[in-house]
PDB file of C-alpha atoms in Angstrom:
ATOM      1  CA  MET A   1     175.860  88.831 210.203  1.00  0.00           C
ATOM      2  CA  ALA A   2     174.177  86.276 207.952  1.00  0.00           C
ATOM      3  CA  MET A   3     175.394  85.588 204.649  1.00  0.00           C
ATOM      4  CA  CYS A   4     173.322  85.850 201.951  1.00  0.00           C
ATOM      5  CA  CYS A   5     172.527  82.404 200.489  1.00  0.00           C
ATOM      6  CA  ALA A   6     174.641  80.722 202.724  1.00  0.00           C
ATOM      7  CA  ALA A   7     173.501  76.686 202.806  1.00  0.00           C
ATOM      8  CA  ALA A   8     171.949  75.707 206.283  1.00  0.00           C
ATOM      9  CA  GLY A   9     169.444  73.458 205.155  1.00  0.00           C
ATOM     10  CA  LEU A  10     168.948  72.728 201.937  1.00  0.00           C
ATOM     11  CA  PRO A  11     167.135  72.979 200.050  1.00  0.00           C
ATOM     12  CA  SER A  12     166.318  76.568 201.291  1.00  0.00           C
ATOM     13  CA  THR A  13     165.136  80.291 200.868  1.00  0.00           C
ATOM     14  CA  CYS A  14     167.820  83.044 201.058  1.00  0.00           C
ATOM     15  CA  SER A  15     167.348  85.818 202.953  1.00  0.00           C
ATOM     16  CA  CYS A  16     167.672  87.462 199.608  1.00  0.00           C
ATOM     17  CA  GLY A  17     164.222  85.684 198.428  1.00  0.00           C
ATOM     18  CA  ARG A  18     166.463  83.164 196.319  1.00  0.00           C
ATOM     19  CA  ILE A  19     166.195  79.526 196.642  1.00  0.00           C
ATOM     20  CA  VAL A  20     169.779  77.500 197.134  1.00  0.00           C
ATOM     21  CA  ILE A  21     168.979  73.960 196.219  1.00  0.00           C
ATOM     22  CA  ASP A  22     172.727  73.016 195.804  1.00  0.00           C
ATOM     23  CA  PRO A  23     175.463  75.626 196.481  1.00  0.00           C
ATOM     24  CA  GLY A  24     178.029  73.368 194.306  1.00  0.00           C
ATOM     25  CA  TYR A  25     175.646  74.048 191.239  1.00  0.00           C
ATOM     26  CA  GLU A  26     176.159  77.756 192.044  1.00  0.00           C
ATOM     27  CA  ASP A  27     179.683  77.941 190.152  1.00  0.00           C
ATOM     28  CA  GLU A  28     179.034  75.481 187.367  1.00  0.00           C
ATOM     29  CA  ALA A  29     175.542  77.598 186.378  1.00  0.00           C
ATOM     30  CA  VAL A  30     177.408  80.815 186.488  1.00  0.00           C
ATOM     31  CA  ALA A  31     180.367  79.511 183.881  1.00  0.00           C
ATOM     32  CA  ILE A  32     177.960  77.874 181.830  1.00  0.00           C
ATOM     33  CA  PHE A  33     176.175  81.645 181.811  1.00  0.00           C
ATOM     34  CA  SER A  34     178.860  83.668 181.569  1.00  0.00           C
ATOM     35  CA  LYS A  35     179.757  82.175 178.308  1.00  0.00           C
ATOM     36  CA  TYR A  36     176.808  83.668 176.394  1.00  0.00           C
ATOM     37  CA  GLN A  37     177.188  86.876 178.155  1.00  0.00           C
ATOM     38  CA  THR A  38     177.831  89.412 176.079  1.00  0.00           C
ATOM     39  CA  SER A  39     177.605  92.339 177.757  1.00  0.00           C
ATOM     40  CA  SER A  40     178.751  93.195 181.682  1.00  0.00           C
ATOM     41  CA  ALA A  41     174.464  92.637 183.069  1.00  0.00           C
ATOM     42  CA  ARG A  42     173.785  88.832 184.516  1.00  0.00           C
ATOM     43  CA  ARG A  43     171.180  88.999 181.558  1.00  0.00           C
ATOM     44  CA  LEU A  44     171.149  86.915 177.967  1.00  0.00           C
ATOM     45  CA  LYS A  45     168.890  88.057 175.193  1.00  0.00           C
ATOM     46  CA  LYS A  46     166.484  85.152 174.216  1.00  0.00           C
ATOM     47  CA  THR A  47     168.766  84.111 171.214  1.00  0.00           C
ATOM     48  CA  GLU A  48     171.546  83.741 173.445  1.00  0.00           C
ATOM     49  CA  ALA A  49     169.550  82.125 176.051  1.00  0.00           C
ATOM     50  CA  LEU A  50     168.200  79.338 173.118  1.00  0.00           C
ATOM     51  CA  GLN A  51     171.965  78.517 171.951  1.00  0.00           C
ATOM     52  CA  MET A  52     172.522  78.112 175.438  1.00  0.00           C
ATOM     53  CA  PHE A  53     169.563  75.598 175.967  1.00  0.00           C
ATOM     54  CA  MET A  54     171.214  74.238 172.778  1.00  0.00           C
ATOM     55  CA  ASN A  55     174.578  73.477 173.206  1.00  0.00           C
ATOM     56  CA  GLU A  56     174.784  73.147 176.591  1.00  0.00           C
ATOM     57  CA  PHE A  57     171.940  71.091 177.438  1.00  0.00           C
ATOM     58  CA  GLY A  58     171.561  69.232 174.129  1.00  0.00           C
ATOM     59  CA  LEU A  59     167.898  70.634 173.376  1.00  0.00           C
ATOM     60  CA  ASN A  60     166.224  71.620 170.126  1.00  0.00           C
ATOM     61  CA  GLU A  61     165.044  74.814 169.050  1.00  0.00           C
ATOM     62  CA  ILE A  62     161.510  74.005 170.077  1.00  0.00           C
ATOM     63  CA  GLU A  63     162.656  72.393 173.145  1.00  0.00           C
ATOM     64  CA  ALA A  64     165.055  75.290 174.339  1.00  0.00           C
ATOM     65  CA  GLN A  65     161.752  77.733 173.707  1.00  0.00           C
ATOM     66  CA  ILE A  66     159.459  75.367 176.509  1.00  0.00           C
ATOM     67  CA  PHE A  67     162.465  75.652 178.520  1.00  0.00           C
ATOM     68  CA  PHE A  68     162.991  79.656 177.965  1.00  0.00           C
ATOM     69  CA  GLN A  69     159.928  80.423 178.359  1.00  0.00           C
ATOM     70  CA  TRP A  70     158.637  78.420 181.426  1.00  0.00           C
ATOM     71  CA  PHE A  71     162.317  79.890 182.976  1.00  0.00           C
ATOM     72  CA  ASP A  72     161.073  83.346 181.837  1.00  0.00           C
ATOM     73  CA  LYS A  73     159.587  84.247 185.485  1.00  0.00           C
ATOM     74  CA  ASP A  74     158.715  87.825 184.272  1.00  0.00           C
ATOM     75  CA  GLU A  75     158.307  87.299 180.231  1.00  0.00           C
ATOM     76  CA  ASN A  76     160.351  90.169 179.624  1.00  0.00           C
ATOM     77  CA  GLU A  77     162.040  87.511 177.130  1.00  0.00           C
ATOM     78  CA  VAL A  78     165.409  87.876 178.610  1.00  0.00           C
ATOM     79  CA  MET A  79     167.039  84.704 181.061  1.00  0.00           C
ATOM     80  CA  SER A  80     168.791  86.685 183.773  1.00  0.00           C
ATOM     81  CA  LEU A  81     171.206  84.474 186.031  1.00  0.00           C
ATOM     82  CA  TRP A  82     168.393  84.418 188.636  1.00  0.00           C
ATOM     83  CA  GLU A  83     166.156  82.436 186.185  1.00  0.00           C
ATOM     84  CA  PHE A  84     168.749  80.632 184.853  1.00  0.00           C
ATOM     85  CA  ARG A  85     169.514  79.383 188.339  1.00  0.00           C
ATOM     86  CA  GLN A  86     166.478  78.068 188.164  1.00  0.00           C
ATOM     87  CA  PHE A  87     166.723  76.210 185.766  1.00  0.00           C
ATOM     88  CA  TYR A  88     169.842  74.768 186.363  1.00  0.00           C
ATOM     89  CA  GLN A  89     169.060  73.695 189.976  1.00  0.00           C
ATOM     90  CA  THR A  90     165.719  72.262 189.259  1.00  0.00           C
ATOM     91  CA  ILE A  91     166.368  70.771 186.013  1.00  0.00           C
ATOM     92  CA  GLY A  92     170.162  71.314 184.302  1.00  0.00           C
ATOM     93  CA  ASN A  93     171.724  68.526 182.588  1.00  0.00           C
ATOM     94  CA  LYS A  94     168.341  65.984 182.870  1.00  0.00           C
ATOM     95  CA  ALA A  95     166.336  68.751 180.845  1.00  0.00           C
ATOM     96  CA  HIS A  96     166.866  66.646 177.560  1.00  0.00           C
ATOM     97  CA  ASP A  97     165.836  63.231 179.577  1.00  0.00           C
ATOM     98  CA  MET A  98     162.416  64.583 181.426  1.00  0.00           C
ATOM     99  CA  LEU A  99     161.449  65.622 177.607  1.00  0.00           C
ATOM    100  CA  ALA A 100     161.927  62.247 175.882  1.00  0.00           C
ATOM    101  CA  LEU A 101     160.339  60.738 179.247  1.00  0.00           C
ATOM    102  CA  PHE A 102     157.464  62.810 178.694  1.00  0.00           C
ATOM    103  CA  TYR A 103     157.509  61.595 174.930  1.00  0.00           C
ATOM    104  CA  GLN A 104     157.687  58.006 175.343  1.00  0.00           C
ATOM    105  CA  LEU A 105     154.359  58.322 178.333  1.00  0.00           C
ATOM    106  CA  GLU A 106     152.464  60.720 176.250  1.00  0.00           C
ATOM    107  CA  GLU A 107     149.329  59.276 174.545  1.00  0.00           C
ATOM    108  CA  PRO A 108     149.717  59.796 170.664  1.00  0.00           C
ATOM    109  CA  GLY A 109     147.924  62.789 169.819  1.00  0.00           C
ATOM    110  CA  THR A 110     146.801  64.296 173.059  1.00  0.00           C
ATOM    111  CA  GLY A 111     149.550  66.150 174.670  1.00  0.00           C
ATOM    112  CA  HIS A 112     149.047  64.730 176.999  1.00  0.00           C
ATOM    113  CA  VAL A 113     150.958  61.129 179.525  1.00  0.00           C
ATOM    114  CA  ASP A 114     149.284  58.357 180.494  1.00  0.00           C
ATOM    115  CA  ILE A 115     148.941  58.323 183.920  1.00  0.00           C
ATOM    116  CA  GLU A 116     149.226  54.251 184.844  1.00  0.00           C
ATOM    117  CA  ARG A 117     152.070  54.398 182.733  1.00  0.00           C
ATOM    118  CA  THR A 118     153.633  57.902 184.356  1.00  0.00           C
ATOM    119  CA  PHE A 119     152.870  55.696 187.643  1.00  0.00           C
ATOM    120  CA  ASP A 120     154.997  52.882 186.680  1.00  0.00           C
ATOM    121  CA  ALA A 121     157.776  55.125 184.750  1.00  0.00           C
ATOM    122  CA  LEU A 122     158.103  57.435 188.322  1.00  0.00           C
ATOM    123  CA  LYS A 123     159.073  53.886 190.549  1.00  0.00           C
ATOM    124  CA  HIS A 124     162.526  54.268 187.969  1.00  0.00           C
ATOM    125  CA  VAL A 125     163.141  57.763 188.503  1.00  0.00           C
ATOM    126  CA  ASP A 126     165.692  59.159 191.149  1.00  0.00           C
ATOM    127  CA  SER A 127     164.494  61.936 193.296  1.00  0.00           C
ATOM    128  CA  GLY A 128     166.422  64.197 195.735  1.00  0.00           C
ATOM    129  CA  LYS A 129     165.740  61.554 197.975  1.00  0.00           C
ATOM    130  CA  GLY A 130     166.367  58.132 195.845  1.00  0.00           C
ATOM    131  CA  LYS A 131     163.784  56.198 194.690  1.00  0.00           C
ATOM    132  CA  LEU A 132     160.178  57.709 195.570  1.00  0.00           C
ATOM    133  CA  THR A 133     157.203  55.353 197.396  1.00  0.00           C
ATOM    134  CA  GLU A 134     154.611  54.536 195.475  1.00  0.00           C
ATOM    135  CA  ASP A 135     152.278  56.984 198.185  1.00  0.00           C
ATOM    136  CA  GLU A 136     155.183  59.684 197.023  1.00  0.00           C
ATOM    137  CA  ILE A 137     154.614  58.900 193.672  1.00  0.00           C
ATOM    138  CA  VAL A 138     150.814  58.696 193.955  1.00  0.00           C
ATOM    139  CA  MET A 139     151.380  62.636 195.644  1.00  0.00           C
ATOM    140  CA  PHE A 140     153.286  63.749 192.737  1.00  0.00           C
ATOM    141  CA  LEU A 141     150.627  62.692 189.861  1.00  0.00           C
ATOM    142  CA  THR A 142     147.590  63.700 191.708  1.00  0.00           C
ATOM    143  CA  THR A 143     148.945  66.865 192.855  1.00  0.00           C
ATOM    144  CA  THR A 144     150.172  67.350 188.911  1.00  0.00           C
ATOM    145  CA  ALA A 145     147.813  66.431 187.399  1.00  0.00           C
ATOM    146  CA  GLY A 146     144.417  68.818 189.402  1.00  0.00           C
ATOM    147  CA  TYR A 147     140.707  68.714 188.591  1.00  0.00           C
ATOM    148  CA  ASP A 148     141.260  67.198 185.016  1.00  0.00           C
ATOM    149  CA  LYS A 149     142.714  64.408 185.725  1.00  0.00           C
ATOM    150  CA  THR A 150     145.316  65.229 183.031  1.00  0.00           C
ATOM    151  CA  ILE A 151     149.384  66.198 182.779  1.00  0.00           C
ATOM    152  CA  ASP A 152     150.842  68.144 179.824  1.00  0.00           C
ATOM    153  CA  LEU A 153     153.954  69.180 179.102  1.00  0.00           C
ATOM    154  CA  HIS A 154     154.244  72.316 181.280  1.00  0.00           C
ATOM    155  CA  LYS A 155     153.043  70.399 184.102  1.00  0.00           C
ATOM    156  CA  PHE A 156     155.243  67.374 183.438  1.00  0.00           C
ATOM    157  CA  LEU A 157     157.826  69.401 183.691  1.00  0.00           C
ATOM    158  CA  ASN A 158     156.818  71.307 186.917  1.00  0.00           C
ATOM    159  CA  MET A 159     156.681  67.967 188.261  1.00  0.00           C
ATOM    160  CA  MET A 160     160.114  66.682 187.624  1.00  0.00           C
ATOM    161  CA  SER A 161     161.429  69.494 188.731  1.00  0.00           C
ATOM    162  CA  ARG A 162     159.596  68.888 191.757  1.00  0.00           C
ATOM    163  CA  ILE A 163     160.549  65.871 192.401  1.00  0.00           C
ATOM    164  CA  ASN A 164     164.083  66.529 190.931  1.00  0.00           C
ATOM    165  CA  ILE A 165     164.747  68.412 194.414  1.00  0.00           C
ATOM    166  CA  TYR A 166     162.285  66.670 196.610  1.00  0.00           C
ATOM    167  CA  THR A 167     163.685  65.134 200.078  1.00  0.00           C
ATOM    168  CA  GLY A 168     161.190  63.535 201.195  1.00  0.00           C
ATOM    169  CA  THR A 169     159.948  66.479 203.951  1.00  0.00           C
ATOM    170  CA  VAL A 170     156.905  68.615 203.771  1.00  0.00           C
TER     171      VAL A 170
END
């Protein structure tokens, strides 16, 4: 009988529908999450989740809000363990660095990154497979920027989380 969330080839999708990226992160994610639980339910109220983001990942309140809103998939103002695992496995300890990189690459006053500077910066970013090729960088920038050819904070964080787990296979 197949085990739920057993790692076959990573990243993979478990039979329960959950994406498993690295099973080693599972215990770490649960340990962090459990510190902030006030009940036996695997859910954190928004205030508890924001406190967790600030304490565990060095985020300020605004940055914590950004990640909370992005990963509260059902928009119920509660962070489930499943939602936190998605954050932890795709971003985790890189959250502060991702935000800092966005602000460094942002065109002043626009809320968007400079695409050429972002291309250069991505040459030095590690993905799930190591350094990206120039073709892979173009692919990430093109698919992220879309028709309007801009990358705002939300798009940037989405791109960086995809790069973080990218293994070079399609």
